[in-house]
Amino acid sequence: MGKNDDTELLKGVHIFDSTLRDGAQGEGISFSVQDKLNIVRALDGLGVAFIEAGNPGSNPKDLEFFGEVSKLKLENSRLVAFGSTRRKDIAVAEDPNLQSLLSAGTEYVAIFGKTWDFHVTEILRATKEENLSMIEDTIRYLVAEGRKVIYDAEHFFDAYLANSAYAMETLRAAASGGAAMLALCDTNGGTMPDDVQRITALVAGELGVPVGIHCHNDAGLAVANSIMAVKAGATQVQGTLIGIGERTGNANLSTIIADLELKLGIPCLPKGKIASLTHVARQVAETANLSLDGGMPYVGLNSFAHKAGMHIDAVTKNPKAYEHVAPDSVGNERSFLMSEVAGRSMIIEKIRKFDPNIQKDSPVAAQIVARVKELEHGGYQFEGAEGSFELLVRKNIGKYRPFFDLHYYKIIGEQPLDGVSATSFAQIKIGVEGEMAITAGEGDGPVHALDVALRKALERFYPGVKEIRLTDFKVRVLDSQSATAAKVRVLIESTDGNHVWSTVGVSSDLIEASWLALVDSFEYKLISDVEKRFKAYL
Ligand SMILES: [Zn+2]
């Protein structure tokens, strides 16, 4: 899209992602400059229209980021620098924040200002008139400097409900300053969908400027409110791709995008891009160092996972039976959770992924069913351990080869004198096609140390292991009904940035159980890489 079709762009429904600005306010989120660049690339690939990325004046990291990001060639997205209206009692050209905003050199800037008279007089301690001129001056100045301004009306809905006349005056001030878009914000996140719809409908069209929506999720309604606003005429939806943000988060754009495109038939991404939604959501989670909620609509690991036997039976006959949309429409996959109730037909379905010709009554199917039952009896559970289950199937149908032999591993625990952190060391010896590798690793705890050592040993032979990152580690002590020693079950979740898989290990020894899960995780990745390469030659 060239610069000339911006008028069209602002008319059609489009997405404004604020992962790097509002999302960065989320608990435990801290983006490096490199992280931010990765997220910008990912969001541009998905095709969001706007990426909001903070203010270069707010800290040196952001200054460096704006320097670097200007070198990227973005195909779909426009970068937006963010700031507030000028300070009171200061001329607009003398406000240092606005100067730093301009230094970002972006075509678009987002400016937030006060809408609620209570905030103006009690928090900002300005007069209502002063606030109006702060809004209008700031926008007029930025427009004169060649910027297109998206105006964020903070607390818009609360403000409107408290004093609709003043709230509308603030929007009029923004419009007469030359704002290109007025974004109505549910900053406290507590507005109900019918209010959002009613108020947005009143505003849209009233001022001759397109209207956007910016919702927070404090009442669990950010997605619903965003959808209602679009139905009422909003054309820009602001939020964060996986819903991260302060408190309960921002509107989850991955859900909204799929809802708009698949349920309402309203395009908001370039054609076909929705098929990469799951992939990009996982990339963003990965960069944010978060494990994506398995139950997240459309993009979660369990969004299309079926468990109960009857459901699985129905879904394998016709997916529509228990699926509201096709998993591949958003780039996700159907999966079947393992459990004893699920039964044989699901196991067969799994096997067919590797060997489509396998029949229900084939001996190998019976063999796998028997093996699963045996392992379940021993404490295994393949639910949430798809990776290990795939390996089990492969081993039984001859689609597996070992990647290394373990000679030994050794763990040494160390309690440092400061008593703060426990360090562990692992030593490992493996063989790959006759060649030996002996490595050592240090980590917080034995599993981490083993992971480091095994990775080092394998990297030489299989560079793909560098991409593996363990994202979750769960230990469950199984109460022993028999007289034998209690067992532990370890579940590991791993990712390579593209895929997420989980593996399981069970033993009476925690380290041994962790080792089994770890080896499955590495083997799963290596075997998938080999298959990908093999397919590339076909
Ligand atoms: Zn916000």
Coordinates of C-alpha atoms and ligand atoms in Angstrom, one line a residue:
M1 CA 0.0 0.0 0.0
G2 CA 1.4 3.4 -0.9
K3 CA 1.0 6.5 1.2
N4 CA -1.8 7.7 -1.1
D5 CA -4.4 5.1 -0.1
D6 CA -4.4 6.1 3.5
T7 CA -7.9 7.6 3.3
E8 CA -9.1 4.2 2.1
L9 CA -7.0 2.5 4.8
L10 CA -8.6 4.5 7.6
K11 CA -12.1 3.8 6.2
G12 CA -11.8 0.0 6.1
V13 CA -11.5 -1.9 9.4
H14 CA -7.9 -2.3 10.2
I15 CA -5.7 -3.4 13.1
F16 CA -3.6 -1.2 15.4
D17 CA -1.3 -3.3 17.5
S18 CA 0.1 -1.9 20.7
T19 CA 2.1 -4.9 22.0
L20 CA 5.3 -2.8 22.1
R21 CA 3.6 0.1 24.0
D22 CA 0.5 -0.8 26.0
G23 CA 1.6 -4.5 26.0
A24 CA 4.9 -3.6 27.5
Q25 CA 3.1 -2.5 30.6
G26 CA 2.2 -6.1 31.3
E27 CA 3.6 -7.9 34.4
G28 CA 7.0 -9.5 33.7
I29 CA 7.2 -8.1 30.2
S30 CA 10.5 -6.5 29.2
F31 CA 11.5 -6.2 25.5
S32 CA 15.1 -5.7 24.4
V33 CA 15.7 -3.7 21.2
Q34 CA 16.1 -7.0 19.3
D35 CA 12.9 -8.4 20.7
K36 CA 11.0 -5.3 19.6
L37 CA 12.5 -5.5 16.1
N38 CA 11.4 -9.2 15.9
I39 CA 7.9 -8.3 17.0
V40 CA 7.7 -5.5 14.4
R41 CA 8.8 -8.0 11.7
A42 CA 6.3 -10.6 12.8
L43 CA 3.4 -8.1 13.0
D44 CA 4.3 -6.7 9.6
G45 CA 4.3 -10.3 8.2
L46 CA 0.8 -10.8 9.6
G47 CA -0.3 -7.5 8.0
V48 CA -1.5 -5.3 10.8
A49 CA -2.0 -1.7 9.5
F50 CA -0.3 0.0 12.5
I51 CA 2.3 -0.9 15.0
E52 CA 2.5 1.4 18.0
A53 CA 6.0 1.5 19.4
G54 CA 6.4 4.0 22.2
N55 CA 8.3 7.3 22.3
P56 CA 11.9 7.7 21.4
G57 CA 12.3 10.3 24.2
S58 CA 11.1 8.0 27.0
N59 CA 14.4 6.0 27.4
P60 CA 17.7 5.3 25.6
K61 CA 16.4 1.8 24.6
D62 CA 13.5 3.3 22.7
L63 CA 15.8 5.8 21.1
E64 CA 18.0 3.0 19.8
F65 CA 14.9 1.1 18.7
F66 CA 13.6 3.9 16.5
G67 CA 17.0 4.2 14.9
E68 CA 17.1 0.5 14.1
V69 CA 13.5 0.1 13.1
S70 CA 13.7 2.9 10.5
K71 CA 16.1 0.6 8.6
L72 CA 13.5 -2.2 8.3
K73 CA 11.5 -2.3 5.1
L74 CA 8.0 -2.9 6.2
E75 CA 5.5 -4.4 3.7
N76 CA 2.2 -3.9 5.4
S77 CA 2.5 -1.9 8.6
R78 CA 3.1 1.7 9.5
L79 CA 5.0 2.5 12.7
V80 CA 3.4 4.8 15.1
A81 CA 5.2 6.8 17.8
F82 CA 3.2 7.5 20.9
G83 CA 3.0 10.5 23.2
S84 CA 0.6 12.7 25.2
T85 CA -0.9 16.2 24.6
R86 CA 1.4 19.1 25.4
R87 CA 1.9 19.9 29.1
K88 CA -0.3 22.6 30.5
D89 CA 1.3 26.1 30.8
I90 CA 3.8 25.4 28.1
A91 CA 3.8 26.3 24.4
V92 CA 3.4 23.3 22.2
A93 CA 6.7 23.9 20.3
E94 CA 8.5 24.0 23.6
D95 CA 7.3 20.7 25.0
P96 CA 10.3 18.3 25.0
N97 CA 8.1 15.2 24.7
L98 CA 6.6 16.4 21.5
Q99 CA 10.0 17.2 20.1
S100 CA 11.2 13.7 20.9
L101 CA 8.0 12.3 19.3
L102 CA 8.8 14.2 16.1
S103 CA 12.4 12.9 16.2
A104 CA 11.0 9.4 15.7
G105 CA 10.4 10.4 12.1
T106 CA 7.2 8.3 11.8
E107 CA 4.4 9.3 9.4
Y108 CA 1.8 8.6 12.1
V109 CA 1.8 9.5 15.7
A110 CA -0.7 8.6 18.4
I111 CA -1.5 11.2 21.0
F112 CA -3.5 10.6 24.1
G113 CA -5.5 13.2 26.0
K114 CA -8.0 13.7 28.7
T115 CA -11.7 13.3 28.1
W116 CA -13.2 13.0 31.5
D117 CA -13.8 16.3 33.2
F118 CA -13.1 14.7 36.6
H119 CA -9.6 13.7 35.4
V120 CA -9.0 17.2 34.0
T121 CA -9.8 19.0 37.2
E122 CA -8.8 16.5 39.8
I123 CA -5.8 14.6 38.3
L124 CA -4.4 17.0 35.7
R125 CA -5.4 20.0 37.7
A126 CA -6.1 22.1 34.6
T127 CA -9.3 24.0 33.6
K128 CA -11.6 22.3 31.2
E129 CA -10.8 25.0 28.6
E130 CA -7.1 24.6 29.0
N131 CA -7.5 20.8 28.4
L132 CA -9.4 21.5 25.1
S133 CA -6.7 23.8 23.9
M134 CA -4.0 21.3 24.9
I135 CA -5.7 18.7 22.7
E136 CA -6.2 21.0 19.7
D137 CA -2.9 22.8 19.8
T138 CA -0.9 19.6 20.0
I139 CA -2.7 18.0 17.1
R140 CA -2.6 21.1 15.0
Y141 CA 1.2 21.5 15.7
L142 CA 1.9 17.8 14.7
V143 CA -0.2 18.1 11.6
A144 CA 1.7 21.2 10.6
E145 CA 4.9 19.2 11.1
G146 CA 3.6 16.8 8.5
R147 CA 2.3 14.0 10.8
K148 CA -0.9 12.1 10.7
V149 CA -2.4 12.0 14.2
I150 CA -4.4 9.2 15.8
Y151 CA -6.0 10.7 18.8
D152 CA -6.6 8.4 21.8
A153 CA -9.5 9.8 23.9
E154 CA -8.5 8.4 27.3
H155 CA -11.4 7.1 29.5
F156 CA -13.8 8.0 26.7
F157 CA -16.7 5.8 27.8
D158 CA -16.5 6.6 31.5
A159 CA -16.2 10.2 30.5
Y160 CA -19.2 10.1 28.2
L161 CA -21.4 8.5 30.8
A162 CA -20.3 11.1 33.4
N163 CA -20.5 14.2 31.1
S164 CA -21.3 13.5 27.5
A165 CA -21.2 17.1 26.5
Y166 CA -17.6 17.7 27.7
A167 CA -16.4 14.3 26.3
M168 CA -17.8 15.3 22.9
E169 CA -16.1 18.7 23.1
T170 CA -12.7 17.0 23.6
L171 CA -13.3 15.0 20.4
R172 CA -14.3 18.1 18.6
A173 CA -11.1 19.8 19.7
A174 CA -9.1 16.9 18.3
A175 CA -11.1 16.9 15.1
S176 CA -10.6 20.6 14.6
G177 CA -6.9 20.2 15.3
G178 CA -6.8 17.9 12.3
A179 CA -6.8 14.4 13.8
A180 CA -7.0 11.6 11.2
M181 CA -8.6 9.1 13.6
L182 CA -10.3 9.4 17.0
A183 CA -9.8 6.3 19.1
L184 CA -12.3 5.8 21.9
C185 CA -10.6 4.2 24.9
D186 CA -12.1 2.1 27.6
T187 CA -9.0 2.8 29.7
N188 CA -10.4 1.3 32.9
G189 CA -11.8 -1.7 31.1
G190 CA -15.1 -1.7 32.9
T191 CA -17.6 -0.6 30.2
M192 CA -20.4 -3.0 29.2
P193 CA -20.8 -4.0 25.5
D194 CA -24.2 -2.3 25.0
D195 CA -22.8 1.0 26.2
V196 CA -19.8 0.7 24.0
Q197 CA -22.0 -0.1 21.0
R198 CA -24.5 2.7 21.7
I199 CA -21.9 5.4 22.5
T200 CA -19.6 4.4 19.5
A201 CA -22.6 4.6 17.2
L202 CA -23.4 8.1 18.5
V203 CA -19.9 9.3 17.9
A204 CA -19.1 7.6 14.6
G205 CA -20.2 9.8 11.7
E206 CA -20.9 12.8 14.0
L207 CA -17.5 14.5 13.5
G208 CA -16.6 13.5 10.0
V209 CA -13.4 11.7 11.3
P210 CA -13.1 7.9 11.4
V211 CA -13.4 6.3 14.8
G212 CA -11.3 3.6 16.5
I213 CA -11.7 1.5 19.6
H214 CA -9.2 0.8 22.3
C215 CA -10.4 -1.6 25.1
H216 CA -8.9 -3.0 28.2
N217 CA -10.1 -6.3 29.6
D218 CA -10.8 -5.6 33.3
A219 CA -14.3 -6.8 33.0
G220 CA -13.4 -9.7 30.7
L221 CA -15.1 -7.8 27.8
A222 CA -12.4 -6.3 25.8
V223 CA -12.9 -8.6 22.8
A224 CA -16.7 -8.3 22.9
N225 CA -16.5 -4.5 23.3
S226 CA -14.2 -4.2 20.3
I227 CA -16.5 -6.3 18.2
M228 CA -19.5 -4.2 19.2
A229 CA -17.7 -1.0 18.4
V230 CA -16.9 -2.3 14.9
K231 CA -20.6 -3.1 14.5
A232 CA -21.3 0.4 15.5
G233 CA -19.0 1.9 12.9
A234 CA -15.5 1.9 14.4
T235 CA -12.9 1.2 11.7
Q236 CA -9.7 0.9 13.8
V237 CA -9.3 -1.8 16.4
Q238 CA -6.5 -1.3 18.9
G239 CA -5.2 -4.0 21.2
T240 CA -2.3 -6.4 21.6
L241 CA -1.9 -9.5 19.5
I242 CA -2.0 -12.0 22.4
G243 CA -3.8 -9.7 24.8
I244 CA -0.9 -8.8 27.0
G245 CA -1.1 -5.5 28.9
E246 CA -1.4 -3.9 32.3
R247 CA -3.6 -5.6 34.9
T248 CA -5.9 -8.0 33.0
G249 CA -4.5 -7.0 29.7
N250 CA -5.6 -5.3 26.5
A251 CA -8.1 -6.5 23.9
N252 CA -6.7 -9.7 22.4
L253 CA -6.3 -8.9 18.7
S254 CA -5.7 -12.6 17.6
T255 CA -9.3 -13.3 18.8
I256 CA -10.7 -10.1 17.3
I257 CA -9.1 -10.6 13.9
A258 CA -10.5 -14.2 13.7
D259 CA -13.9 -13.1 14.9
L260 CA -14.1 -10.2 12.4
E261 CA -12.8 -12.1 9.4
L262 CA -14.3 -15.6 10.0
K263 CA -17.5 -14.8 11.9
L264 CA -18.5 -11.4 10.5
G265 CA -16.9 -11.5 7.1
I266 CA -15.1 -8.2 7.8
P267 CA -11.6 -8.2 6.4
C268 CA -9.0 -6.5 8.6
L269 CA -5.8 -8.0 7.3
P270 CA -4.5 -8.3 3.8
K271 CA -6.1 -11.2 2.0
G272 CA -4.9 -14.7 3.2
K273 CA -2.8 -13.4 6.0
I274 CA -5.1 -14.8 8.7
A275 CA -3.7 -18.3 7.9
S276 CA -0.5 -17.1 9.7
L277 CA -2.3 -15.9 12.8
T278 CA -1.4 -18.9 15.0
H279 CA 2.2 -18.8 13.9
V280 CA 2.6 -15.1 14.6
A281 CA 0.8 -15.3 17.9
R282 CA 3.3 -18.0 19.0
Q283 CA 6.2 -15.9 17.7
V284 CA 5.1 -12.9 19.8
A285 CA 4.6 -15.1 22.9
E286 CA 8.0 -16.6 22.4
T287 CA 9.7 -13.2 22.1
A288 CA 7.8 -12.0 25.1
N289 CA 9.1 -15.1 26.9
L290 CA 5.5 -16.1 27.8
S291 CA 4.0 -19.5 27.3
L292 CA 0.9 -18.9 25.3
D293 CA -2.3 -19.8 27.2
G294 CA -3.3 -23.2 25.8
G295 CA -6.9 -22.2 25.9
M296 CA -6.5 -19.0 24.0
P297 CA -9.2 -18.9 21.3
Y298 CA -8.1 -19.8 17.8
V299 CA -4.3 -19.8 18.5
G300 CA -3.9 -21.8 21.7
L301 CA -2.4 -25.3 21.7
N302 CA -5.8 -26.6 22.9
S303 CA -8.1 -24.5 20.8
F304 CA -8.8 -27.5 18.6
A305 CA -7.9 -30.3 21.0
H306 CA -10.6 -32.9 21.6
K307 CA -10.6 -35.2 24.5
A308 CA -13.8 -37.1 25.3
G309 CA -14.1 -40.3 23.3
M310 CA -17.5 -39.4 21.8
H311 CA -16.3 -36.0 20.7
I312 CA -13.3 -37.5 19.0
D313 CA -15.4 -40.1 17.3
A314 CA -17.7 -37.4 16.0
V315 CA -15.0 -35.0 14.9
T316 CA -13.2 -37.7 13.0
K317 CA -16.4 -38.4 11.1
N318 CA -17.1 -34.7 10.5
P319 CA -15.1 -31.9 12.0
K320 CA -18.1 -29.6 12.1
A321 CA -19.5 -31.7 14.9
Y322 CA -17.4 -30.0 17.6
E323 CA -15.4 -27.3 15.8
H324 CA -16.8 -23.8 15.2
V325 CA -14.2 -23.1 12.5
A326 CA -11.6 -25.1 10.7
P327 CA -8.3 -25.1 12.6
D328 CA -6.2 -24.4 9.5
S329 CA -8.2 -21.3 8.7
V330 CA -6.1 -19.6 11.5
G331 CA -3.0 -21.8 10.9
N332 CA -3.7 -24.0 13.9
E333 CA -4.1 -27.8 14.1
R334 CA -6.6 -30.2 15.4
S335 CA -5.3 -32.5 18.1
F336 CA -6.7 -35.3 20.1
L337 CA -5.9 -35.5 23.8
M338 CA -4.9 -38.8 25.1
S339 CA -6.9 -40.4 27.8
E340 CA -8.2 -43.8 28.6
V341 CA -11.8 -42.8 27.8
A342 CA -10.8 -41.7 24.4
G343 CA -10.2 -45.2 23.2
R344 CA -9.0 -46.9 20.2
S345 CA -10.4 -44.9 17.4
M346 CA -8.4 -41.9 18.5
I347 CA -5.2 -43.8 18.7
I348 CA -5.9 -45.1 15.1
E349 CA -6.5 -41.5 14.0
K350 CA -3.1 -40.6 15.5
I351 CA -1.4 -43.5 13.7
R352 CA -2.9 -42.4 10.4
K353 CA -1.0 -39.1 10.6
F354 CA 2.1 -41.2 9.9
D355 CA 0.7 -44.0 8.0
P356 CA -2.7 -43.2 6.3
N357 CA -3.1 -46.8 5.2
I358 CA -3.3 -48.3 8.6
Q359 CA -6.5 -50.2 9.3
K360 CA -8.5 -50.3 12.6
D361 CA -7.9 -54.0 13.0
S362 CA -4.3 -54.0 12.0
P363 CA -2.0 -55.8 14.5
V364 CA 0.3 -52.8 14.9
A365 CA -2.7 -50.7 16.1
A366 CA -3.5 -53.3 18.7
Q367 CA 0.1 -53.3 19.7
I368 CA 0.2 -49.5 20.2
V369 CA -3.1 -49.5 22.1
A370 CA -1.6 -52.2 24.4
R371 CA 1.6 -50.3 24.9
V372 CA -0.3 -47.0 25.8
K373 CA -2.4 -48.9 28.4
E374 CA 0.7 -50.4 29.9
L375 CA 2.5 -47.0 30.1
E376 CA -0.6 -45.4 31.5
H377 CA -0.7 -48.0 34.2
G378 CA 2.9 -47.1 35.0
G379 CA 2.1 -43.5 35.5
Y380 CA 2.4 -42.1 32.1
Q381 CA -0.2 -39.8 30.7
F382 CA 0.0 -38.7 27.1
E383 CA -2.6 -36.0 27.4
G384 CA -0.6 -32.8 27.0
A385 CA 2.4 -34.9 25.8
E386 CA 1.7 -35.1 22.1
G387 CA 5.4 -35.1 21.3
S388 CA 6.1 -38.3 23.4
F389 CA 3.0 -39.9 21.9
E390 CA 4.2 -39.3 18.4
L391 CA 7.5 -40.8 19.2
L392 CA 5.8 -43.9 20.7
V393 CA 3.8 -44.4 17.5
R394 CA 6.8 -43.9 15.3
K395 CA 8.8 -46.5 17.3
N396 CA 6.0 -49.0 16.8
I397 CA 5.6 -48.4 13.1
G398 CA 9.3 -48.2 12.1
K399 CA 9.4 -44.4 11.6
Y400 CA 11.9 -43.7 14.2
R401 CA 15.7 -43.9 14.5
P402 CA 17.8 -42.9 17.6
F403 CA 19.9 -39.8 17.2
F404 CA 22.4 -40.6 19.8
D405 CA 23.4 -43.2 22.4
L406 CA 23.8 -42.2 26.0
H407 CA 26.8 -43.5 27.7
Y408 CA 26.2 -41.8 31.1
Y409 CA 25.1 -38.6 32.8
K410 CA 26.2 -37.4 36.2
I411 CA 24.7 -34.7 38.3
I412 CA 26.4 -32.8 41.1
G413 CA 24.5 -30.4 43.3
E414 CA 26.1 -27.4 44.9
Q415 CA 24.9 -25.1 47.6
P416 CA 26.8 -21.9 47.3
L417 CA 28.0 -20.1 50.5
D418 CA 25.7 -17.2 49.9
G419 CA 22.8 -19.6 50.2
V420 CA 20.8 -17.7 47.7
S421 CA 20.8 -20.0 44.6
A422 CA 21.4 -23.7 44.3
T423 CA 23.5 -24.5 41.3
S424 CA 23.8 -27.9 39.6
F425 CA 26.4 -29.3 37.3
A426 CA 25.8 -32.1 34.8
Q427 CA 28.3 -34.1 32.9
I428 CA 27.2 -36.1 30.0
K429 CA 28.8 -38.6 27.4
I430 CA 27.0 -39.5 24.3
G431 CA 27.9 -41.1 21.0
V432 CA 26.6 -40.2 17.5
E433 CA 27.5 -42.8 14.9
G434 CA 30.6 -43.8 16.7
E435 CA 31.8 -40.4 17.5
M436 CA 31.9 -39.4 21.2
A437 CA 31.0 -36.2 22.8
I438 CA 31.6 -35.4 26.5
T439 CA 30.2 -32.1 27.8
A440 CA 29.4 -30.4 31.0
G441 CA 26.6 -27.9 31.8
E442 CA 25.7 -25.6 34.7
G443 CA 22.2 -24.6 35.6
D444 CA 19.8 -23.6 38.3
G445 CA 18.8 -27.1 39.3
P446 CA 19.6 -30.5 37.8
V447 CA 17.2 -30.4 34.8
H448 CA 18.5 -27.1 33.6
A449 CA 22.1 -28.4 33.9
L450 CA 21.2 -31.6 32.0
D451 CA 19.5 -29.5 29.3
V452 CA 22.6 -27.3 28.9
A453 CA 25.0 -30.3 28.8
L454 CA 22.9 -32.3 26.3
R455 CA 22.4 -29.3 24.1
K456 CA 26.1 -28.7 24.0
A457 CA 26.8 -32.3 23.1
L458 CA 24.2 -32.5 20.3
E459 CA 24.8 -29.1 18.7
R460 CA 27.9 -30.3 17.0
F461 CA 26.0 -33.0 15.2
Y462 CA 22.6 -31.4 14.9
P463 CA 22.6 -27.6 14.8
G464 CA 18.8 -27.5 14.9
V465 CA 18.8 -28.2 18.7
K466 CA 20.0 -24.5 19.1
E467 CA 16.4 -23.5 18.3
I468 CA 14.9 -25.5 21.1
R469 CA 13.8 -23.6 24.2
L470 CA 12.1 -25.2 27.2
T471 CA 9.1 -23.1 28.0
D472 CA 7.5 -25.0 30.8
F473 CA 8.4 -27.8 33.2
K474 CA 5.9 -29.5 35.4
V475 CA 6.5 -32.1 38.0
R476 CA 3.7 -34.2 39.5
V477 CA 4.2 -36.7 42.3
L478 CA 2.0 -39.7 41.7
D479 CA 0.6 -41.2 44.8
S480 CA 1.5 -44.8 44.8
Q481 CA -1.5 -47.1 45.3
S482 CA 0.8 -50.1 45.1
A483 CA 3.6 -50.8 47.6
T484 CA 6.3 -49.6 45.3
A485 CA 8.1 -46.3 45.7
A486 CA 6.2 -43.1 44.7
K487 CA 6.8 -42.0 41.1
V488 CA 7.1 -38.6 39.5
R489 CA 5.8 -37.5 36.2
V490 CA 7.6 -34.7 34.4
L491 CA 6.0 -32.8 31.6
I492 CA 8.2 -30.5 29.5
E493 CA 6.9 -28.0 27.0
S494 CA 9.3 -26.9 24.3
T495 CA 9.3 -24.6 21.3
D496 CA 11.5 -23.7 18.4
G497 CA 9.7 -20.5 17.7
N498 CA 7.4 -22.1 15.1
H499 CA 6.0 -25.1 16.9
V500 CA 5.2 -26.0 20.5
W501 CA 5.4 -29.6 21.6
S502 CA 5.3 -31.4 25.0
T503 CA 6.9 -34.5 26.2
V504 CA 6.6 -36.7 29.3
G505 CA 8.8 -38.9 31.4
V506 CA 8.0 -41.1 34.4
S507 CA 10.3 -42.6 37.0
S508 CA 10.7 -43.1 40.7
D509 CA 13.7 -40.7 40.3
L510 CA 13.0 -37.1 39.4
I511 CA 16.2 -36.7 37.4
E512 CA 15.5 -39.8 35.4
A513 CA 12.0 -38.7 34.7
S514 CA 13.2 -35.3 33.6
W515 CA 15.9 -36.9 31.4
L516 CA 13.3 -39.1 29.6
A517 CA 11.1 -36.1 28.9
L518 CA 14.1 -34.0 27.8
V519 CA 15.4 -36.7 25.4
D520 CA 11.9 -37.0 23.9
S521 CA 11.8 -33.3 23.4
F522 CA 15.1 -33.2 21.6
E523 CA 14.3 -36.2 19.5
Y524 CA 10.9 -34.8 18.5
K525 CA 12.5 -31.7 17.2
L526 CA 15.3 -33.6 15.4
I527 CA 12.9 -36.0 13.7
S528 CA 10.6 -33.2 12.6
D529 CA 13.6 -31.3 11.1
V530 CA 14.7 -34.4 9.2
E531 CA 11.1 -34.9 7.8
K532 CA 10.9 -31.3 6.8
R533 CA 14.2 -31.6 4.9
F534 CA 13.0 -34.8 3.4
K535 CA 9.7 -33.3 2.2
A536 CA 11.6 -30.4 0.7
Y537 CA 13.2 -32.8 -1.8
L538 CA 9.9 -34.4 -2.8
Ligands
ZN1 ZN -4.5 1.3 26.9

